[in-house]
Coordinates of C-alpha atoms in Angstrom, one line a residue:
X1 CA 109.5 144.9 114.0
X2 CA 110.5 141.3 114.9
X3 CA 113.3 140.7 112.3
X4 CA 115.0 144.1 113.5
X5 CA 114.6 143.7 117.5
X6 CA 116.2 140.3 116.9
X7 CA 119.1 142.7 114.9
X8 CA 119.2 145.0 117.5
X9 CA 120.0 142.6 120.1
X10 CA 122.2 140.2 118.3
X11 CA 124.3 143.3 118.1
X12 CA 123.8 144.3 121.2
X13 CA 122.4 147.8 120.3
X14 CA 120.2 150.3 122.6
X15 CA 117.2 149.7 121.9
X16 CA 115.4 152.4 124.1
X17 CA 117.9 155.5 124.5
X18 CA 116.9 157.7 126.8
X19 CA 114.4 155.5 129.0
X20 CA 116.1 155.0 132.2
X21 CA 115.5 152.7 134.7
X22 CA 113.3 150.7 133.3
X23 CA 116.6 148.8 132.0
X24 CA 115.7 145.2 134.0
X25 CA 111.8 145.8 134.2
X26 CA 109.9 147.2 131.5
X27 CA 112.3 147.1 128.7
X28 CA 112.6 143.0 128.3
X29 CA 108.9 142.9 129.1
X30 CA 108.5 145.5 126.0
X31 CA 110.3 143.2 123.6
X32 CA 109.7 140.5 124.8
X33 CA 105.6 141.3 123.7
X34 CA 107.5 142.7 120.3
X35 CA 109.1 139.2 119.6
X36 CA 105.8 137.7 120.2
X37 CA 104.0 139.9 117.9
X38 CA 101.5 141.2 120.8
X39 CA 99.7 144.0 121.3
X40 CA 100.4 146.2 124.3
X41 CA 99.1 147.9 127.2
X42 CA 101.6 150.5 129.8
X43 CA 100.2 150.3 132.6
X44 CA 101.4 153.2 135.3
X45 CA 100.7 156.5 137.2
X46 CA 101.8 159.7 135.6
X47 CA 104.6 160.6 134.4
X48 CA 106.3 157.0 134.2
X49 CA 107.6 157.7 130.4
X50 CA 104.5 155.6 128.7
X51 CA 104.1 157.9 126.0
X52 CA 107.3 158.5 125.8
X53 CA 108.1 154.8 125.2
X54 CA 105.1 154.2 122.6
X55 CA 106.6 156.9 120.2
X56 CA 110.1 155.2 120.1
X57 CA 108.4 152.0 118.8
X58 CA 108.8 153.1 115.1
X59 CA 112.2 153.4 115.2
X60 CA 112.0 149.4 114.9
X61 CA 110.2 149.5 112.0
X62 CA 111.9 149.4 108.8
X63 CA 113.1 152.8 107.9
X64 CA 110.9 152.9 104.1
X65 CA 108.1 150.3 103.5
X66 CA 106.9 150.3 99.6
X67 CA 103.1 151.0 99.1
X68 CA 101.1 151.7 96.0
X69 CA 101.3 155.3 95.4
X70 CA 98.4 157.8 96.6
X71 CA 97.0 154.9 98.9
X72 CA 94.9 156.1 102.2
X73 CA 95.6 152.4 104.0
X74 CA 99.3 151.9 102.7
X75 CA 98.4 148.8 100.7
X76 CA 101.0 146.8 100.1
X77 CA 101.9 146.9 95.8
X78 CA 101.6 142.3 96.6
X79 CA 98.9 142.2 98.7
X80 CA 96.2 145.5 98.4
X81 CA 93.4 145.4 100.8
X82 CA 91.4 148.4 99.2
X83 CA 89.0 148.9 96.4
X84 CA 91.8 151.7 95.2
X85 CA 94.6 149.1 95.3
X86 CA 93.1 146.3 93.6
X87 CA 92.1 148.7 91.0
X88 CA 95.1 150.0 90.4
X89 CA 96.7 146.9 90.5
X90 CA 94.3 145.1 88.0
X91 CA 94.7 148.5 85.7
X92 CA 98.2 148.7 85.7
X93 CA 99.8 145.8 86.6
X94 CA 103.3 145.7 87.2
X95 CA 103.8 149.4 85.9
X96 CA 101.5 150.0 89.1
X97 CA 102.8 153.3 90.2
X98 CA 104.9 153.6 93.9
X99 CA 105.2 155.5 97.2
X100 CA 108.5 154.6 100.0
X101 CA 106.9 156.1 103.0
X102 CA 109.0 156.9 106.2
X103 CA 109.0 155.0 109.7
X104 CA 107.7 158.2 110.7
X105 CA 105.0 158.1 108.5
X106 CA 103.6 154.3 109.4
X107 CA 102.6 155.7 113.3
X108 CA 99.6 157.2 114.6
X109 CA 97.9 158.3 118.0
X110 CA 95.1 159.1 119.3
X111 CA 94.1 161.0 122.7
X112 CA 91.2 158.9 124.1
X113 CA 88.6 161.5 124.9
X114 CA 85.2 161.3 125.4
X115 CA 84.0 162.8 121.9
X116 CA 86.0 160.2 120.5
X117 CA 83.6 158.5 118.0
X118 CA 83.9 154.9 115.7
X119 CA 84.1 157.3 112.5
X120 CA 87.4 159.0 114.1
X121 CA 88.7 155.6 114.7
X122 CA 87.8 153.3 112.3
X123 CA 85.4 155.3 109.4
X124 CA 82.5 156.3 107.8
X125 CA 80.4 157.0 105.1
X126 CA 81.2 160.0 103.2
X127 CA 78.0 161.3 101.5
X128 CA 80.2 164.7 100.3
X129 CA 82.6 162.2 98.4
X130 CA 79.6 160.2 97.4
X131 CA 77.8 163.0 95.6
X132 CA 80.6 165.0 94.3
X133 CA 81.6 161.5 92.6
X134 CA 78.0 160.4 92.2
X135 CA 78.7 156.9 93.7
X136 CA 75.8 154.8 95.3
X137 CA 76.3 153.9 98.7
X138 CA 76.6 150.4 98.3
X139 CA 80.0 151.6 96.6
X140 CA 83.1 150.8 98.3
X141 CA 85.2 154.0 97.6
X142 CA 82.2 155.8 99.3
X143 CA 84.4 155.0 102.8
X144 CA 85.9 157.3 104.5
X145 CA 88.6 155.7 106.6
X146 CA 89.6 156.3 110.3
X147 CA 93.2 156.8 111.6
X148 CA 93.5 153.2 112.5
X149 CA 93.3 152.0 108.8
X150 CA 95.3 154.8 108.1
X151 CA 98.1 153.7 110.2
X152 CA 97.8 149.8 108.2
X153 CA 101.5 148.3 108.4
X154 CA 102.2 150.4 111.3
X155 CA 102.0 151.2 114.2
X156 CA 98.6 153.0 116.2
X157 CA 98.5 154.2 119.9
X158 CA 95.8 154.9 121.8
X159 CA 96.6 157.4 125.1
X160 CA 94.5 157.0 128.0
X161 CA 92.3 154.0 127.3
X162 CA 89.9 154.5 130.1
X163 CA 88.3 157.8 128.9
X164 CA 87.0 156.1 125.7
X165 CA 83.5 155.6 126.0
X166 CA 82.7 151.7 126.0
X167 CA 80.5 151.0 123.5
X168 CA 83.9 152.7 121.0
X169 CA 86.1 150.4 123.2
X170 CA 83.7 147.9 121.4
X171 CA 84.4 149.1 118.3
X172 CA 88.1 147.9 118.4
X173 CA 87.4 144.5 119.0
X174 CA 87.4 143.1 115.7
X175 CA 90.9 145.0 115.3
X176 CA 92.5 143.6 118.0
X177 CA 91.3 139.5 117.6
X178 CA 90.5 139.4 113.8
X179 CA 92.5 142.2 112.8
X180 CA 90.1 143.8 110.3
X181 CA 87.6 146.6 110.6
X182 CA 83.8 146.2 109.4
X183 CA 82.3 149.9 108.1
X184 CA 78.5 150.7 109.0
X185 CA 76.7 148.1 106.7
X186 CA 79.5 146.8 104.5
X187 CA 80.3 143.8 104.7
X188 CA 83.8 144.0 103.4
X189 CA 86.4 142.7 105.6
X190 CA 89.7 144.7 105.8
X191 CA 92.5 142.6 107.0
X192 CA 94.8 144.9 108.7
X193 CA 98.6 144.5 109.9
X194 CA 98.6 146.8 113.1
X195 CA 100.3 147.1 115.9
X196 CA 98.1 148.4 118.8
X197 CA 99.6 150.0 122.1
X198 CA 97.5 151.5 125.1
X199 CA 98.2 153.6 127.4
X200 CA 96.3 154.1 131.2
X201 CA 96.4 155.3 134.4
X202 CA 95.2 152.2 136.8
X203 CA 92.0 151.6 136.9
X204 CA 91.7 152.2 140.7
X205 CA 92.8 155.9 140.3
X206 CA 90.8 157.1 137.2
X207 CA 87.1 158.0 138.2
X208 CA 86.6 159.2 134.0
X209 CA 86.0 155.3 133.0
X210 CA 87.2 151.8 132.6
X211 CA 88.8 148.9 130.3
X212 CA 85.9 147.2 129.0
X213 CA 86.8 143.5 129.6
X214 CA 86.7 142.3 126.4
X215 CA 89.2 144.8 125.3
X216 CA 91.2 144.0 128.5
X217 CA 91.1 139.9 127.3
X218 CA 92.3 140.9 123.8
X219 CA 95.4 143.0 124.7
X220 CA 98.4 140.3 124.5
X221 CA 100.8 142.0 127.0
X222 CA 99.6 144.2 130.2
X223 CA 103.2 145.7 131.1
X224 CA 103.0 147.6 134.5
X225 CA 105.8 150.7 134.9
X226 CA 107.1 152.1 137.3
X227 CA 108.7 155.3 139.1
X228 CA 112.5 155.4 139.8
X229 CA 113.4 152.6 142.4
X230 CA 116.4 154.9 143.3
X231 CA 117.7 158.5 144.2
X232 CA 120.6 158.3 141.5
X233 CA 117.7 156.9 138.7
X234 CA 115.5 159.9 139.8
X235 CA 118.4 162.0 139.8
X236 CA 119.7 160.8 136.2
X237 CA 115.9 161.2 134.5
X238 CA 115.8 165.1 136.1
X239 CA 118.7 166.0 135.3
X240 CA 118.0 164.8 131.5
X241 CA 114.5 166.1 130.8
X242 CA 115.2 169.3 132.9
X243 CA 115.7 173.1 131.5
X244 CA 119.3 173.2 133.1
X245 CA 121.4 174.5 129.4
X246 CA 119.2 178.2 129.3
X247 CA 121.9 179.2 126.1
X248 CA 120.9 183.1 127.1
X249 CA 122.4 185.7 128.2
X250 CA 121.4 184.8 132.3
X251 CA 124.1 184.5 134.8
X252 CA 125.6 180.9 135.4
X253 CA 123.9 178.7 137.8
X254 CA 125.8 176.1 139.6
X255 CA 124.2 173.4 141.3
X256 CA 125.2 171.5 143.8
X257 CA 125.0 167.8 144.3
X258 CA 123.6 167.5 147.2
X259 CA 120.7 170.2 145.6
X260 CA 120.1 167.3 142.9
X261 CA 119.3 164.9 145.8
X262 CA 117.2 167.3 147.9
X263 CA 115.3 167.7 144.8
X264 CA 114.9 164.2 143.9
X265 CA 114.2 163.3 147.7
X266 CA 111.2 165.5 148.1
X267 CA 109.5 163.4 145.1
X268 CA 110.3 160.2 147.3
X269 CA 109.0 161.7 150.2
X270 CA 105.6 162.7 148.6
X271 CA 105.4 159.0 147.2
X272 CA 105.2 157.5 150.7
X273 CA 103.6 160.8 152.8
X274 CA 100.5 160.5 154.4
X275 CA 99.3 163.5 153.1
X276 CA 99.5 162.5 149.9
X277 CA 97.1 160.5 147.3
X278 CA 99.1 157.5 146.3
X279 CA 96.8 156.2 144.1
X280 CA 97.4 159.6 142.1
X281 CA 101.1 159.4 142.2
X282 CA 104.4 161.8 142.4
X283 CA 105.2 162.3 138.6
X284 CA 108.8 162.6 137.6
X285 CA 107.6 165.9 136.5
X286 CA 107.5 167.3 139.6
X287 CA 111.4 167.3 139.8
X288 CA 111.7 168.6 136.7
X289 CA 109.5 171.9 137.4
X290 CA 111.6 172.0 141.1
X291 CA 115.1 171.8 139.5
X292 CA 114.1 174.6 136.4
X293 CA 112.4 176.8 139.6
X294 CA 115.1 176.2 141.6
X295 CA 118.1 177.6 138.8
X296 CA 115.1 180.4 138.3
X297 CA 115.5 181.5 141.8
X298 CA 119.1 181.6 141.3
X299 CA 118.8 183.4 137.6
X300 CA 117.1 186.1 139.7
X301 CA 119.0 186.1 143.0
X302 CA 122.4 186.5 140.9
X303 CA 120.7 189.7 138.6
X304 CA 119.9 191.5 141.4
X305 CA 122.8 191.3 142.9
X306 CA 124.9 192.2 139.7
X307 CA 126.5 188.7 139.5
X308 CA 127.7 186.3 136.3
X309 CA 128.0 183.5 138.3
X310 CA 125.9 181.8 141.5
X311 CA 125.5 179.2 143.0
X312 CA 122.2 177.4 143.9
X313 CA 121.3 177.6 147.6
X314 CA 119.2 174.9 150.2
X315 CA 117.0 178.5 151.2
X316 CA 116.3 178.5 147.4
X317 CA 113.9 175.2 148.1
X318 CA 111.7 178.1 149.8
X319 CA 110.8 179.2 146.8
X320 CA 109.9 175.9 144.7
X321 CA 105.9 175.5 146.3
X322 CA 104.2 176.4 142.9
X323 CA 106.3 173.8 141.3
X324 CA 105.2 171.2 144.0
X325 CA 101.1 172.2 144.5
X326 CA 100.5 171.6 141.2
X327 CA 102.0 168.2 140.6
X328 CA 100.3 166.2 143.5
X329 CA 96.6 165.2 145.0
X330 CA 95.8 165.6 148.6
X331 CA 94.0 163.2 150.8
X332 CA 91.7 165.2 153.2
X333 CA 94.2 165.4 156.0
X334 CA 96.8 166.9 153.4
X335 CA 93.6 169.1 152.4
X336 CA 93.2 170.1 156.1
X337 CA 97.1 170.7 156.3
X338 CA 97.2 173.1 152.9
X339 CA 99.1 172.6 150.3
X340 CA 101.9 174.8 150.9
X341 CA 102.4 173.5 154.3
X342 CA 102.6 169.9 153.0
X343 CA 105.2 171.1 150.1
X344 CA 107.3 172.5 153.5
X345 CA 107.0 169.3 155.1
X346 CA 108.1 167.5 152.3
X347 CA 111.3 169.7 152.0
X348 CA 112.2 169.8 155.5
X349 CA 112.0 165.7 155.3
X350 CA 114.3 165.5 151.9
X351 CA 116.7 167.7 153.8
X352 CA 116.5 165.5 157.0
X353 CA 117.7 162.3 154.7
X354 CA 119.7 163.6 152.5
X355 CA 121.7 165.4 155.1
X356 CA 122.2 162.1 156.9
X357 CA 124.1 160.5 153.7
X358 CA 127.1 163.3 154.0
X359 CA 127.1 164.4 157.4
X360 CA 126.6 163.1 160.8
X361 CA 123.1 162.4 161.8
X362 CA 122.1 164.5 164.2
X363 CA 119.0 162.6 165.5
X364 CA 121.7 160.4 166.8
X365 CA 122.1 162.1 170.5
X366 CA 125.6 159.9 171.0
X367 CA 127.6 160.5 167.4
X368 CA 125.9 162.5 165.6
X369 CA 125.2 165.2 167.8
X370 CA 128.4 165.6 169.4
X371 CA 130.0 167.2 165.8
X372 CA 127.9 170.3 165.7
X373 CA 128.8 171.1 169.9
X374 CA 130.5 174.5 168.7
X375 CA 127.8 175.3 166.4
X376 CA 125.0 175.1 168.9
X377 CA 126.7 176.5 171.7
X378 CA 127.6 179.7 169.4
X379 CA 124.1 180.2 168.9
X380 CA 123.2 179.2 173.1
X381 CA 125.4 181.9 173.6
X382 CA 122.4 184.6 172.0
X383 CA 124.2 184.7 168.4
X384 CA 121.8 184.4 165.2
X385 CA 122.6 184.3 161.5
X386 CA 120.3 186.5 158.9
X387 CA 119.9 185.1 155.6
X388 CA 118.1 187.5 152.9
X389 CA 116.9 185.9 149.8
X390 CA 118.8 187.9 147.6
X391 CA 121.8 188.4 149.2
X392 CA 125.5 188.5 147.2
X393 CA 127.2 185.4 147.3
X394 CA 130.1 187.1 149.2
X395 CA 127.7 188.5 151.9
X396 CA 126.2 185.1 152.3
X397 CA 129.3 183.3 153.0
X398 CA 130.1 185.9 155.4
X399 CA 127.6 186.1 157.2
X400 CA 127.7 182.1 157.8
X401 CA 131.5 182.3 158.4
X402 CA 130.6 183.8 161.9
X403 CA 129.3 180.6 163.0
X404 CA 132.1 179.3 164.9
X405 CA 132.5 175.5 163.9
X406 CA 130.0 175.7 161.3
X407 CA 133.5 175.4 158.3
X408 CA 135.3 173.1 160.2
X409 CA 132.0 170.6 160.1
X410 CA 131.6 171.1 156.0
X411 CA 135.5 171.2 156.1
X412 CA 135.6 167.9 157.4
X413 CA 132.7 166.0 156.3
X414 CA 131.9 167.0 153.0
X415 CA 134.2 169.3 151.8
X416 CA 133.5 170.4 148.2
X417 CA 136.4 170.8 145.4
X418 CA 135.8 175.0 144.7
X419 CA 136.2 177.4 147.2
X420 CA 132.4 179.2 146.4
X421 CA 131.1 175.7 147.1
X422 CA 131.5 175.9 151.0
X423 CA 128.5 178.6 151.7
X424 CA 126.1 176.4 150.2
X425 CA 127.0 173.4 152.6
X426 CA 127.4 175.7 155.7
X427 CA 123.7 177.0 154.7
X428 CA 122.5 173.3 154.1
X429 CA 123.9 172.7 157.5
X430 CA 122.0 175.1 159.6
X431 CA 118.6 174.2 157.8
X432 CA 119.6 170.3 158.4
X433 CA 120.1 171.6 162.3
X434 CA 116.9 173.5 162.2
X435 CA 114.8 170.5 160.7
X436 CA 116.4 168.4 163.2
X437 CA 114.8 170.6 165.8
X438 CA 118.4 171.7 167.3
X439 CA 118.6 175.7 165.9
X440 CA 115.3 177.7 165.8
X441 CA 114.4 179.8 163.0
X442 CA 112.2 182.7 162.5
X443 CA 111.0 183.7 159.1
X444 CA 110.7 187.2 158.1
X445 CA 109.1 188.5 154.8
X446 CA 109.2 186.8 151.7
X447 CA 112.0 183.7 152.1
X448 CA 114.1 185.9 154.6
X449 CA 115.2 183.7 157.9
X450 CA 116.8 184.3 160.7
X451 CA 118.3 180.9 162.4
X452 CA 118.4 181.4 166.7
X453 CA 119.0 179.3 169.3
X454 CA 116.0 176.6 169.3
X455 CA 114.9 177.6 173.2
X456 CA 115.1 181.7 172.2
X457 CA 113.3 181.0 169.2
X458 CA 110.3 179.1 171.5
X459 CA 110.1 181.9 173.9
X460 CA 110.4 184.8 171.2
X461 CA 107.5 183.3 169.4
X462 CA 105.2 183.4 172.9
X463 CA 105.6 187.2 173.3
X464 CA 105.0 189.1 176.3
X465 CA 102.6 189.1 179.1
X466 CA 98.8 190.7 178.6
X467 CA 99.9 192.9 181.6
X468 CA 103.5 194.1 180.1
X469 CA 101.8 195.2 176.7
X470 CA 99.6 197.0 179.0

């Protein structure tokens, strides 16, 4: 793995495609433990690409390594480390016959659970091979090796070191220091050439167990990752692991950029809300799962109303709660809050910074506020806008055209390059306005809405009198 990481950067090669942003952080710290022949442990919250990067580590190895033929620990035709090999070696000589195995076939991994036992990992006796061969049990080839000796000259991942049970996380000591592996009472020493990589959530966030500190002492590297640092880097990793290229017969979904960074922007928001556990984390899932929902909602929207074509809507994020619920952990005030009200807040706060980085703020009362005067005043003046889920796209860009100012805003601060993209911003407008607190809006059934003016919508929400219903 050495000799062709050094190759790979001498020719200035990528070494990791499809990991992004973890070009100036994890990456060098990756090989630099590869060039020093360490073992590794990713440290990170979910959904930070661990496994991810642990299964592209075989593409350093070489591409077909020579073992002798039939071998269950790969032993190397020079240097054989099993009864088997020797034999054959000592039998056959230089006529000994040979296997090429693939990269492929030189990794392993393992799911730490908790009925993960020493004999899954490293072996044990095999009394069924013992008596259908009638060997004694003080006969080598009575061994029945684990997937770690399996994977010898390779490489062997563990996922989720915590939730192995200590006294196993014992049992990989001798791999990781000596590098050999000692079955039940044999005292036969197998040297091993291994490459060990971990995986784990940190320690303060799992409750299921722990790194035994021994183990901890013996792992060379302890390489922390990370989430993206920035919108675009959030924005790049969605838009690459996403469902976005459906190759059915489903209408077309177009989406927005400014969707993309709503979408991204909730997950930044839940990584820094109060109602949300931090020590959990915001996986990069989440935007995933909101960005297939959201092209869902449209898939839908545009089949109903008989369309081939549609384009994704900011009222669509109304829709995306089951994708959010799921993917994060409440604190008790988020608890107290509900879950779907926190995924609304969340939304209504992506909406509020993203709108700021194309349009005029409107929390600013001086700047700001002063470009949507005709807008507000048209809807002071007792006008509303209705907005039904599945409405055409030609009846939704209507009924937003009779907001006087509202084009004229999109027109001049963010106008987009087609024609069908200015509904979309004159819809993102008026929910910017609303979660800005400066248009009211009352929600019917389902995801219909009704945007007012902010002071109608306070009174129309406090009803009559007692005496007048009487």
């Amino acid at each position: 793995m050495r000799r062709n990481l050094l190759a790979k950067l001498r020719r200035n090669e990528t070494i990791f495609p499809g990991i992004i942003g973890f070009d100036h952080t994890v990456i060098p710290q990756v090989q630099n433990a590869i060039l020093g022949r360490h073992d590794i442990i990713l440290l990170g919250l979910r959904g930070q690409a661990k496994s991810r990067l642990t299964r592209m580590l075989p593409d350093l190895l070489d591409e077909y390594l020579p073992i002798i033929a039939s071998s269950e620990v790969n032993d190397d035709p020079l240097a054989p480390i099993s009864k088997y090999g020797r034999e054959r070696i000592a039998t056959h000589g230089d006529g000994t016959p040979i296997a090429w195995i693939h990269r492929s076939e030189r990794y392993g991994e393992k799911l730490a659970t908790p009925d993960t036992s020493i004999a899954d990992l490293v072996g044990d006796i095999d009394p069924i091979k013992a008596a259908h061969r009638r060997l004694t049990y003080a006969d080598e080839e009575v061994i029945h090796f684990g997937i770690i000796p399996r994977t010898n000259r390779g490489i062997f991942a563990i996922n989720e070191l915590p939730d192995l049970q200590a006294r196993i996380q014992v049992g990989l000591l001798n791999i990781m220091e000596e590098q050999d592996i000692q079955i039940r009472g044999f005292n036969i020493r197998f040297p091993l050439d291994v490459m060990m990589v971990f995986t784990a959530n940190p320690e303060d966030y799992t409750n299921r167990g722990n790194i035994i500190t021994p183990l901890k002492d013996r792992i060379d590297s302890q390489i922390i990752t990370h989430y993206p640092k920035t919108i675009e880097t959030g924005m790049a990793i969605t838009r690459q692991e996403a469902w976005q290229a459906r190759g059915d017969d489903a209408p077309k979904v177009i989406v927005p950029g400014f969707m993309y960074e709503a979408i991204e922007q909730i997950a930044f928001e839940a990584r820094k809300s109060e109602f949300v556990d931090q020590r959990s984390g915001v996986s990069v899932r989440m935007t995933r799962s909101v960005l297939e929902e959201v092209i869902s909602v449209a898939e839908r929207r545009s089949l109903i109303a008989g369309e081939g074509t549609t384009v994704a809507r900011i009222s669509d994020l109304e829709c995306i709660e089951p994708a959010i619920t799921g993917k994060i952990e409440l604190v008790y005030e988020g608890e107290q809050e509900g879950a779907g009200n926190v995924a609304q807040v969340l939304i209504g706060r992506a909406v509020r910074t993203i709108f700021a980085r194309h349009f005029p703020d409107p929390s600013e009362k001086q700047g700001g506020r002063k470009a949507y005067g005709r807008i507000l005043q048209w809807f002071v003046s007792g006008n509303s806008v209705s907005l039904l889920p599945h409405t055409s796209a030609g009846s939704y860009g209507k009924a937003l055209a009779r907001v006087d100012g509202l084009r004229e805003v999109v027109a001049t601060h963010a106008p987009p390059k087609r024609r069908a993209g200015y509904a979309p911003l004159m819809g993102f407008v008026l929910e910017a306005l609303h979660q800005h607190s400066l248009l009211g809006k009352e929600r019917g059934s389902g995801t219909d809405a009704t945007y007012t003016d902010l002071m109608g919508s306070v009174l129309s929400s406090i009803g009559p009198p007692d005496d007048e219903e009487d």
